[in-house]
Coordinates of C-alpha atoms in Angstrom, one line a residue:
X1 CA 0.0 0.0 0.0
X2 CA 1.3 3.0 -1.1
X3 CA 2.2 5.9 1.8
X4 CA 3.8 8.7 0.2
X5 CA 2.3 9.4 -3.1
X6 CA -0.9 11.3 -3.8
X7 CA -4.3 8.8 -3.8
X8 CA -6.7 7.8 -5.2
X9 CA -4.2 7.4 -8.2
X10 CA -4.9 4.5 -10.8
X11 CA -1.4 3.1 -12.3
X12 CA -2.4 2.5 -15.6
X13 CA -0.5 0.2 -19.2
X14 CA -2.1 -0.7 -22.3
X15 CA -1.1 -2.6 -25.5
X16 CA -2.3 -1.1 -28.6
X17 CA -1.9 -2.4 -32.3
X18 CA 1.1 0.1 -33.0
X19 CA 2.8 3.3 -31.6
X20 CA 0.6 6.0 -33.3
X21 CA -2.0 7.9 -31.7
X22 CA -4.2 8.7 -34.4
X23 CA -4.7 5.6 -35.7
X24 CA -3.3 2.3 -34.0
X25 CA -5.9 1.0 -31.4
X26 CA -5.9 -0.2 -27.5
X27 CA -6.1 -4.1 -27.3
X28 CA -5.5 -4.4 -23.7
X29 CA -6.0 -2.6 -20.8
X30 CA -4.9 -2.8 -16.9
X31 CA -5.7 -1.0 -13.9
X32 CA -4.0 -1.0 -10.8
X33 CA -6.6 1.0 -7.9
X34 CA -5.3 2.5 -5.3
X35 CA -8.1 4.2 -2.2
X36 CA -8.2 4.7 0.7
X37 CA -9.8 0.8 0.8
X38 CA -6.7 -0.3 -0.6
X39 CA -5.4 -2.4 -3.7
X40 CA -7.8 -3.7 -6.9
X41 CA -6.7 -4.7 -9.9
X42 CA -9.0 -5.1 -13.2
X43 CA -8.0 -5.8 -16.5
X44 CA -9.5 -6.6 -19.8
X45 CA -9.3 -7.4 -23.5
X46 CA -10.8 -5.0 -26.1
X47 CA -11.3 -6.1 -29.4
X48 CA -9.4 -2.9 -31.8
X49 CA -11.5 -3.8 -34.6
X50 CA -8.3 -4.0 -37.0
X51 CA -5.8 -6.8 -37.2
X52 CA -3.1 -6.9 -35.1
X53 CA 0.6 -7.1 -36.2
X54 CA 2.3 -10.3 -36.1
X55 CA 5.4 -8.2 -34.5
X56 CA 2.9 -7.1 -31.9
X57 CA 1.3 -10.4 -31.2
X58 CA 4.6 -11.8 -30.5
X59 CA 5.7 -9.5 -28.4
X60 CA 2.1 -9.6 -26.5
X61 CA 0.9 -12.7 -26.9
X62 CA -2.3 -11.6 -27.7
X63 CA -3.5 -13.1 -30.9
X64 CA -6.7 -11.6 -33.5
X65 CA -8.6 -14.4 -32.3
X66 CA -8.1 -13.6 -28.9
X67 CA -8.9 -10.0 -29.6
X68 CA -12.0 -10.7 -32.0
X69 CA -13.8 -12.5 -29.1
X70 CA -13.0 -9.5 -26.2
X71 CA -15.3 -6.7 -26.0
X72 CA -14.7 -3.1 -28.1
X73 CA -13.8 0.0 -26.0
X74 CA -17.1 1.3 -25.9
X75 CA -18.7 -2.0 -24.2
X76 CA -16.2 -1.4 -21.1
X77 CA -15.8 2.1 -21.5
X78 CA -18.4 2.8 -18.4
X79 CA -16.4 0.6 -16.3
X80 CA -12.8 2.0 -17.1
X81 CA -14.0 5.5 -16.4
X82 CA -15.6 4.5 -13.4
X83 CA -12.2 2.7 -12.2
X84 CA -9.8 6.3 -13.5
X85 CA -12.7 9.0 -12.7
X86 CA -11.4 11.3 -9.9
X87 CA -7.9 9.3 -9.6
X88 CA -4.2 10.5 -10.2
X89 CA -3.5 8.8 -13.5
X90 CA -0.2 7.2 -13.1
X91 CA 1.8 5.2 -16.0
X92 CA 5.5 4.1 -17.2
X93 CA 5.7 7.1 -20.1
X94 CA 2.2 8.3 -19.3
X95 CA 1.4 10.6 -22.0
X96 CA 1.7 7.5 -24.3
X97 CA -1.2 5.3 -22.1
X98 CA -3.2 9.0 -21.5
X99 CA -2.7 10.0 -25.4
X100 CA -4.6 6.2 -26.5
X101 CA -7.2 6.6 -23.6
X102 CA -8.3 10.0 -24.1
X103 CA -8.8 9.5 -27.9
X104 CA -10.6 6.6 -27.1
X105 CA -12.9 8.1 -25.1
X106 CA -13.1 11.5 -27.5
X107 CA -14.4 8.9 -30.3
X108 CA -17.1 8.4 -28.0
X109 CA -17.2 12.1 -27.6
X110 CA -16.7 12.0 -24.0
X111 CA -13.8 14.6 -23.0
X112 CA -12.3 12.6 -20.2
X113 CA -9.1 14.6 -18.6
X114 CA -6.7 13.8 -16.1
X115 CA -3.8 14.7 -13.8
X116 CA -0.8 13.1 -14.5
X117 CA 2.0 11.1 -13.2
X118 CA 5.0 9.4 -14.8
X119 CA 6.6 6.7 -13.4
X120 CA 9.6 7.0 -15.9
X121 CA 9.8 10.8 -14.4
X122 CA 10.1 9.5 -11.2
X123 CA 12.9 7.1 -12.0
X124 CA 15.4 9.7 -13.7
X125 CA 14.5 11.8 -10.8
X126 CA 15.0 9.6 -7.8
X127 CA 17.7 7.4 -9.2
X128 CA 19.7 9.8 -11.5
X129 CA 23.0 8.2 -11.1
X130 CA 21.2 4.7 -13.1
X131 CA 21.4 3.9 -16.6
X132 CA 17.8 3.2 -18.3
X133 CA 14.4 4.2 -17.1
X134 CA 12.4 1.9 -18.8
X135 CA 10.1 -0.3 -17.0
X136 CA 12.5 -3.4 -18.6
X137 CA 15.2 -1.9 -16.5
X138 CA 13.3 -0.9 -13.7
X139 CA 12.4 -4.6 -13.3
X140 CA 16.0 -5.7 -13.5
X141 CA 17.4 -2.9 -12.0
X142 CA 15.0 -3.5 -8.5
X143 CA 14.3 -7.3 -8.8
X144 CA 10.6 -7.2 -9.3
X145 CA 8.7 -9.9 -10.4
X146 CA 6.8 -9.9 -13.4
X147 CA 5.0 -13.5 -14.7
X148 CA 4.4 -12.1 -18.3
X149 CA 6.1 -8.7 -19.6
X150 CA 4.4 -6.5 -22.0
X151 CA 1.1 -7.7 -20.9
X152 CA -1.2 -4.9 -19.6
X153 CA -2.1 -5.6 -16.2
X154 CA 1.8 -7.6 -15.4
X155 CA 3.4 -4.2 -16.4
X156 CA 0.9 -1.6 -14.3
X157 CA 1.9 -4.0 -11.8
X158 CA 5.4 -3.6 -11.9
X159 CA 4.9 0.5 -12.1
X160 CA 2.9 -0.2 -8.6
X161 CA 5.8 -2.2 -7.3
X162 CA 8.3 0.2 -8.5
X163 CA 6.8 2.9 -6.8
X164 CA 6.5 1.1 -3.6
X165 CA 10.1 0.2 -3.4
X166 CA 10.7 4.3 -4.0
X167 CA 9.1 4.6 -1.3
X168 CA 10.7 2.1 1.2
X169 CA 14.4 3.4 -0.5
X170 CA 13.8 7.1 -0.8
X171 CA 12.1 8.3 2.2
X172 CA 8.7 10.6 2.1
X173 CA 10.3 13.9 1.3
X174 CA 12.4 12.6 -1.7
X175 CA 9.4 11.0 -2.7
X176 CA 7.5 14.3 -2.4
X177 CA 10.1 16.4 -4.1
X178 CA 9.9 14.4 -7.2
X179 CA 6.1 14.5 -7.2
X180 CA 6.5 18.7 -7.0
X181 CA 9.3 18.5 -9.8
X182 CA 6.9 16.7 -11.7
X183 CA 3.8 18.9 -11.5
X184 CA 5.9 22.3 -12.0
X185 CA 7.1 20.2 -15.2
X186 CA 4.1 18.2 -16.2
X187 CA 3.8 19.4 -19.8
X188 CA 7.1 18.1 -20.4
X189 CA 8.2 14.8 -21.9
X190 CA 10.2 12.0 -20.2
X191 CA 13.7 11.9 -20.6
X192 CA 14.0 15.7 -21.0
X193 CA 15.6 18.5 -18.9
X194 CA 13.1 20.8 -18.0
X195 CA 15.5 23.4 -17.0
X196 CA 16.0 23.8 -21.0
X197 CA 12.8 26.0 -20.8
X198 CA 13.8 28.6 -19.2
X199 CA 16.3 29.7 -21.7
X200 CA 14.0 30.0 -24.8
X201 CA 13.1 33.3 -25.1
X202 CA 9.1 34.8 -26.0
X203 CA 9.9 36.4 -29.2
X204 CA 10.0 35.5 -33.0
X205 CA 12.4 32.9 -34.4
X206 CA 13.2 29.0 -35.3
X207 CA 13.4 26.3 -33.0
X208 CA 15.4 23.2 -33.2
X209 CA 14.0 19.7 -31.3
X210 CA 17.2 17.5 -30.9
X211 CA 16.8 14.0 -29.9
X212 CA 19.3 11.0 -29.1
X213 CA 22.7 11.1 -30.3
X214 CA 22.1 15.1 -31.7
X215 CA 19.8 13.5 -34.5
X216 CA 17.6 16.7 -36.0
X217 CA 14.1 15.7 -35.4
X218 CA 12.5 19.1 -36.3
X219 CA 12.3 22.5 -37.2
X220 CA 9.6 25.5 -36.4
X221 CA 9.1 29.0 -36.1
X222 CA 6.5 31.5 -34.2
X223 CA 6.3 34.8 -32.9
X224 CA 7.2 33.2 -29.5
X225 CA 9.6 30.5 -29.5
X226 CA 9.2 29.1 -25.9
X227 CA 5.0 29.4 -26.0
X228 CA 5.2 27.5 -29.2
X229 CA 7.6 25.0 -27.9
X230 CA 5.3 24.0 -24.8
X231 CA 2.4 23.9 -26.8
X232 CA 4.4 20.9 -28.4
X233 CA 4.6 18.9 -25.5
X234 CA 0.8 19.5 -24.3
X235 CA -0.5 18.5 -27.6
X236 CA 1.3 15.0 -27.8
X237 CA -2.0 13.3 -27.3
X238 CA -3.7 14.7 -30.5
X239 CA -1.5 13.3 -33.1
X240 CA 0.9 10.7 -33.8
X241 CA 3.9 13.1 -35.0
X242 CA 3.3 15.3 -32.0
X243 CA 3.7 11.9 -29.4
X244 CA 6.4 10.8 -31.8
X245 CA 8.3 14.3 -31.1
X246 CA 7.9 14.3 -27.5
X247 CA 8.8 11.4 -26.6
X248 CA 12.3 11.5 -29.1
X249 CA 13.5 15.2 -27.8
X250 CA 16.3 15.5 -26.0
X251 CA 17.4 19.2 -26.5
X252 CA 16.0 22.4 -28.0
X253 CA 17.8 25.5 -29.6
X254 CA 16.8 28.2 -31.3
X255 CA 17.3 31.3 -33.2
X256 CA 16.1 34.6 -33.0
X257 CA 14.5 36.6 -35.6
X258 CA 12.9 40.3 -36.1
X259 CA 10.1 39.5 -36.9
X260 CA 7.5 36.8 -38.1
X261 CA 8.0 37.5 -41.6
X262 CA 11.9 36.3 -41.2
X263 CA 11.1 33.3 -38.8
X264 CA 9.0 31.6 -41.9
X265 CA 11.8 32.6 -44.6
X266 CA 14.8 31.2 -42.0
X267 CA 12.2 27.8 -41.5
X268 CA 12.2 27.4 -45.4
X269 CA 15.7 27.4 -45.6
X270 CA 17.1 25.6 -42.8
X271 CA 14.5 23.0 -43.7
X272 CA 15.3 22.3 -47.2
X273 CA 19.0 22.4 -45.7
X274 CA 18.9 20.4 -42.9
X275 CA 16.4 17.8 -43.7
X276 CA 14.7 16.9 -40.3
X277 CA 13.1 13.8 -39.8
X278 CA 9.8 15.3 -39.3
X279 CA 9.3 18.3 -41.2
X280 CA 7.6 17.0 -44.3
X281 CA 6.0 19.8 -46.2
X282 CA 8.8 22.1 -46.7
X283 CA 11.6 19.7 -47.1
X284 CA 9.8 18.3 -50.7
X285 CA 11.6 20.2 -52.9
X286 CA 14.9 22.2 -53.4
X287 CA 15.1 23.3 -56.7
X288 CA 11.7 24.1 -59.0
X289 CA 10.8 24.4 -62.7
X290 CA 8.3 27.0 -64.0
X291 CA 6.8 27.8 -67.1
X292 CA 7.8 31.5 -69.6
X293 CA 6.5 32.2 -73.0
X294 CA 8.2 32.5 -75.9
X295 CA 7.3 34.0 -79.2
X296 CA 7.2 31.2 -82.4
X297 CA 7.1 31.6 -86.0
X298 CA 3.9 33.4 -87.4
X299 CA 3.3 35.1 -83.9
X300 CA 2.5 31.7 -82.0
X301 CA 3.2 32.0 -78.0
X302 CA 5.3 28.4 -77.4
X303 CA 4.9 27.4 -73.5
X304 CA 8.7 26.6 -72.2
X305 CA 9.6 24.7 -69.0
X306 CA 12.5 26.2 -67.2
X307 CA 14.4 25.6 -64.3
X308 CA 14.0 28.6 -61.4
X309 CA 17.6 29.7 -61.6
X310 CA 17.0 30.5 -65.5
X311 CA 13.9 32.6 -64.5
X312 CA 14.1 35.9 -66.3
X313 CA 15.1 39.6 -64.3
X314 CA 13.1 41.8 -66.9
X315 CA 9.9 41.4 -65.4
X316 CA 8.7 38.5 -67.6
X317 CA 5.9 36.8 -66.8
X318 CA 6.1 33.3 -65.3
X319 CA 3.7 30.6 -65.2
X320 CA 3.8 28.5 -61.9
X321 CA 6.3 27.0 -59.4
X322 CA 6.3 22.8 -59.8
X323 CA 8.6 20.5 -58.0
X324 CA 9.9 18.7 -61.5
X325 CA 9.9 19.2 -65.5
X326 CA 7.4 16.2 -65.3
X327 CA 4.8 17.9 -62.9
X328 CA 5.0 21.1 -65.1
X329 CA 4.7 19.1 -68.5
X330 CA 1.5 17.2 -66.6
X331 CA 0.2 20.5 -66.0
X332 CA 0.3 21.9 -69.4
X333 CA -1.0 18.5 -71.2
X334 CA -4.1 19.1 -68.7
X335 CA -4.3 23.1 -69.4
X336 CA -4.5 21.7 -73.3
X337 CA -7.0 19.4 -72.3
X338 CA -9.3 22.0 -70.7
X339 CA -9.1 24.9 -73.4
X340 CA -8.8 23.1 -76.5
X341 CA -5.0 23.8 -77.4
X342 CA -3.0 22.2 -79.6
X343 CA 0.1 19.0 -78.0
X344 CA 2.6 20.0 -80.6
X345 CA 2.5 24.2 -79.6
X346 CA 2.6 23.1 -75.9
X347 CA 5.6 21.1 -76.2
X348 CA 3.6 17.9 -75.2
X349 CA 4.1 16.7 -78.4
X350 CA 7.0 16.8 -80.9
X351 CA 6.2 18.9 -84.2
X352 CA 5.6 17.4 -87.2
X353 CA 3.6 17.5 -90.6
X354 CA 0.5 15.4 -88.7
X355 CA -1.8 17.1 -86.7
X356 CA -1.5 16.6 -82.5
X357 CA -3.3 13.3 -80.9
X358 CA -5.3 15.9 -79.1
X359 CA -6.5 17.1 -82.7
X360 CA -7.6 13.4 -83.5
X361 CA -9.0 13.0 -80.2
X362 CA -11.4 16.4 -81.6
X363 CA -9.9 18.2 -78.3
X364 CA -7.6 20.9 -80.0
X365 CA -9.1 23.1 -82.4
X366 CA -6.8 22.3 -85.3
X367 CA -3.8 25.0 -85.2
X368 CA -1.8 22.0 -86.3
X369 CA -3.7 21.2 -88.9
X370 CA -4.1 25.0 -90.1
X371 CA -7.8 25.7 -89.1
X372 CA -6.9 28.0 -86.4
X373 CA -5.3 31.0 -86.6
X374 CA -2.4 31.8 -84.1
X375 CA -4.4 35.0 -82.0
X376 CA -6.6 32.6 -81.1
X377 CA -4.7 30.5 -79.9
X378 CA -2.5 32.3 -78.1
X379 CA -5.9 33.6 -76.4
X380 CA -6.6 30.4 -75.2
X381 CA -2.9 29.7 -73.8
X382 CA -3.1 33.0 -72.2
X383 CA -6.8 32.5 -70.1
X384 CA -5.5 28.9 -69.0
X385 CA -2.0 30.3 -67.9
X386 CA -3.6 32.9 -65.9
X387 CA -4.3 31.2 -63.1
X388 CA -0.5 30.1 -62.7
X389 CA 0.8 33.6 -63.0
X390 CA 3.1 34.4 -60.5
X391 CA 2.9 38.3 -59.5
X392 CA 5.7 40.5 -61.4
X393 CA 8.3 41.5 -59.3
X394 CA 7.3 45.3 -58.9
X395 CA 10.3 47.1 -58.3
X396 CA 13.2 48.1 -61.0
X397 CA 15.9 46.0 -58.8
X398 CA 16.6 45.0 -55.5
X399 CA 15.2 46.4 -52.4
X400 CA 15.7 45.6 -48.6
X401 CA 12.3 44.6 -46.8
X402 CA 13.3 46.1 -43.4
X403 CA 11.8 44.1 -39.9
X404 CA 12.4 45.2 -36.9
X405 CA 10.9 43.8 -33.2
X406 CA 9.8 46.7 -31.4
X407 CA 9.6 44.9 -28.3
X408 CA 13.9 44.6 -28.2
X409 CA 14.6 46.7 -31.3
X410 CA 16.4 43.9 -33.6
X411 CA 16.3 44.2 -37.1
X412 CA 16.9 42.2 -39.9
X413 CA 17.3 43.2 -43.3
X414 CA 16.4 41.1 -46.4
X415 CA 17.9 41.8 -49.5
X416 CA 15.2 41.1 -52.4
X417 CA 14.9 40.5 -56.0
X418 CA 12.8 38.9 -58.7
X419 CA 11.1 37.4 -55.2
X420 CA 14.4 35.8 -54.8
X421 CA 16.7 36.7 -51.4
X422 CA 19.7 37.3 -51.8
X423 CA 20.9 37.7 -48.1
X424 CA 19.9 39.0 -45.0
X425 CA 21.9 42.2 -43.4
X426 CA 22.0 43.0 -39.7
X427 CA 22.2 46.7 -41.1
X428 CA 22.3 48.7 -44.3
X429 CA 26.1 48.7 -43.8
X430 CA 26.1 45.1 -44.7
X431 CA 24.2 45.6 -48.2
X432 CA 27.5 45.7 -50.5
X433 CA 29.4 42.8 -48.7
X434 CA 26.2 40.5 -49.7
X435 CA 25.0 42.0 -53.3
X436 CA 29.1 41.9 -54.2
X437 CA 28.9 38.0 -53.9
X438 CA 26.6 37.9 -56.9
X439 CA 23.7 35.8 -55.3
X440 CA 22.0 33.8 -57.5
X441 CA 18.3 33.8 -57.9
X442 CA 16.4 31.0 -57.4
X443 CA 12.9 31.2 -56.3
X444 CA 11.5 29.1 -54.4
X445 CA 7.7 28.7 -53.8
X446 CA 7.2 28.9 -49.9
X447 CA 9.3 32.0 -49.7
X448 CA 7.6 33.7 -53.2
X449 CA 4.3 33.2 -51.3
X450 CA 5.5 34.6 -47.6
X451 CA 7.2 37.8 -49.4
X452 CA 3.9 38.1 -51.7
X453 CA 1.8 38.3 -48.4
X454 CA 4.5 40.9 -47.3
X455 CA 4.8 43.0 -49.6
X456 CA 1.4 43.6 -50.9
X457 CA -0.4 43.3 -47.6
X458 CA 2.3 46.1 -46.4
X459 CA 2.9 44.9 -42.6
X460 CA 3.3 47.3 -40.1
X461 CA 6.1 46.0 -39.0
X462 CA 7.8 46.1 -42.1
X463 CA 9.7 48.9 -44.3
X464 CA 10.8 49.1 -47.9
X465 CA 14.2 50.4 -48.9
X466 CA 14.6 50.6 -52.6
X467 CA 18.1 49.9 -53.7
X468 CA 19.9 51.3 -57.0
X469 CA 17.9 49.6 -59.9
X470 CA 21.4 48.6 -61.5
X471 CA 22.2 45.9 -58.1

């Protein structure tokens, strides 16, 4: 019986199908009570209504036919609320048992909510000078018997045990000054130094989440890095990336920025560098083709796909931002498709004396065959193009968009052209050092549509500085 720590308290495991939260499913469950009355325990089946993996029924033991004859959640979901309602929720990693039981319970829209205690807290806390917190090593580690590991109930037994040896080798106030770590640190993850917080600062910037062995597992930005980073480890329980980045971080860094406008620009490019394991979206894609118009014998407009870095300085129009040649060439044979225009003008087709396949196929209107005249065509090309059209760059040259944070006065200038940066200046002394190492220009879409948004919305925070049209 438990003398020290907070009760009621239910230690809690469950086995699931997998490790994600948004999808995988509980197929066991096991409750350890502890009142006032004393010790319970209840445990039960639940059938996930999926199949479960082989590696998971190996490691378990618990088969699909075993799980096809227990009960689903919602057939024992009065009885588990009724066993955690009111009690300190206690588990080995708890946010990973919490994260599967509240979802279960939000499908049944019930909004169940619960204070939290980690028994894998409690171990790096208490016994800081061991190697390994898991509940395998806690078992080893303090000789407690288990009859069968990664079973639900066997293993919220062993938490139970664990924390009544704590007890018996720590003494009431060590017991009680890990508890009080705990809750003045109860958004963050196990296996993390809390301590790291109070060095991230509440203003713009990128953030870095480091896990084992400095391995880059992600990349942000906000107007406040530390209240976006805690909002991190709060949120672990509504998706499986979220969990997945709790659990794995080690470390966090973090630059500062002016302004929000320079945080997104620095996320797009440290991203695309740096390639962390969980930033999906704006890794894709380094490099991006696009599509300019060029004028063809007899006055025909012939659609060319170029690469970004060829994109032309005179204010040319431009048609689009696509990850690959392919993509773009898929998106003209579709823009034919739609408004009637000819393969072989498009490029989707080589030219030759025979009219285009689309021709044939009575979808082009016959400039390859000589029943359309060029205008008309180039009419056509034009209306379907226009929805691509990226916004002419609206300045003769370069100019230096200008953000500054008025809460600490930094500023950061970034040097602009053709929607292109070329560098980014502390001050307008730092202008010639960047613009004299010839930056290339390569657009790229994220940062085309954040300086878009910019420029035309014109930010408060935010000042133009033309620079000479010739740079």
């Amino acid at each position: 019986m438990l003398k020290y720590f907070p009760i009621p308290c239910a230690i809690v495991d469950i086995e699931t199908t997998g490790g994600n939260v948004t999808y995988d499913r509980i197929i066991e469950i096991g409750i350890v009570e502890v009142t006032e009355q004393g010790v319970t325990q209840w445990s039960t089946l639940i059938n996930p209504r999926t199949t479960i993996p082989e590696g998971i029924q190996r490691l378990t033991g618990i088969t699909n036919e075993m799980a096809a004859a227990a009960p689903y959640f919602e057939q024992v979901a009065k009885e588990i609320i009724l066993r955690l309602q009111g009690k300190l929720f206690v588990a080995h990693n708890v946010r990973f048992d919490y994260g599967f039981i509240r979802n279960e319970f939000a499908r049944l829209a019930y909004p169940y909510k619960s204070k939290l205690l980690c028994t894998v807290r409690l171990s790096r806390f208490l016994y800081a000078d061991c190697e390994g917190h898991s509940l395998e090593k806690l078992i080893i580690r303090h000789n407690i018997r288990v009859s069968h590991r990664h079973r639900a109930l066997d293993d919220a037994i062993a938490a139970y045990k664990f924390m009544e040896i704590a007890e018996q080798e720590k003494g009431e106030a060590n017991i009680k000054a890990a508890i009080q770590h705990q809750y003045r640190k109860e958004s963050m993850p196990a296996g993390f130094d809390a301590s790291i917080m109070d060095g991230l600062p509440n203003s713009p910037g990128i953030y870095y989440f480091w896990g084992e062995n400095q391995e880059l597992l992600y990349i942000g930005k906000s107007i406040s890095i530390r209240k976006r980073v805690l909002s991190h480890f709060t949120a672990d329980h509504k998706s499986a990336k979220e969990m997945k980045i709790c659990q794995q971080t080690r470390n966090v860094t973090f630059e500062k920025t002016a302004g929000e406008l320079s945080a997104l620009i620095l996320e797009s490019k440290k991203v695309k560098a740096l390639q962390p394991l969980y930033n999906r979206k704006l890794r894709r894609v380094s490099s991006f083709h696009t599509i300019q118009l060029e004028e063809g014998s007899g006055g025909i407009l012939t659609p060319q796909i170029v690469p970004v870095s060829q994109m032309p300085t005179n204010g040319k129009k431009i048609y689009g931002l696509f990850p690959s040649k392919i993509k773009a060439k898929q998106t003209l044979q579709t823009l034919c498709d739609e408004h009637h225009l000819c393969y072989q003008v498009c490029g989707i087709e080589n030219i030759s004396n025979r009219a285009c396949t689309s021709h044939q196929l009575k979808r082009c209107q016959g400039y390859c065959a000589g029943k359309q005249h060029a205008l008309q065509h180039n009419v056509k090309l034009l209306e379907g193009l226009a929805l691509l059209a990226l916004k002419t760059w609206p300045y003769k040259g370069t100019v230096a968009l200008v953000e500054k944070n008025q809460s600490d006065g930094m500023e950061q200038h970034l040097l602009i052209n053709n929607w292109c940066i070329l560098g980014v200046a502390e001050t307008a002394a730092d202008y010639e050092a960047i613009l004299a190492d010839n930056p290339s220009l390569e657009i790229d879409k994220d940062i085309y549509r954040y300086l878009v948004t910019a420029i035309f919305k014109k930010r408060q925070s935010l000042a133009l500085v033309p620079l000479l049209s010739g740079t």
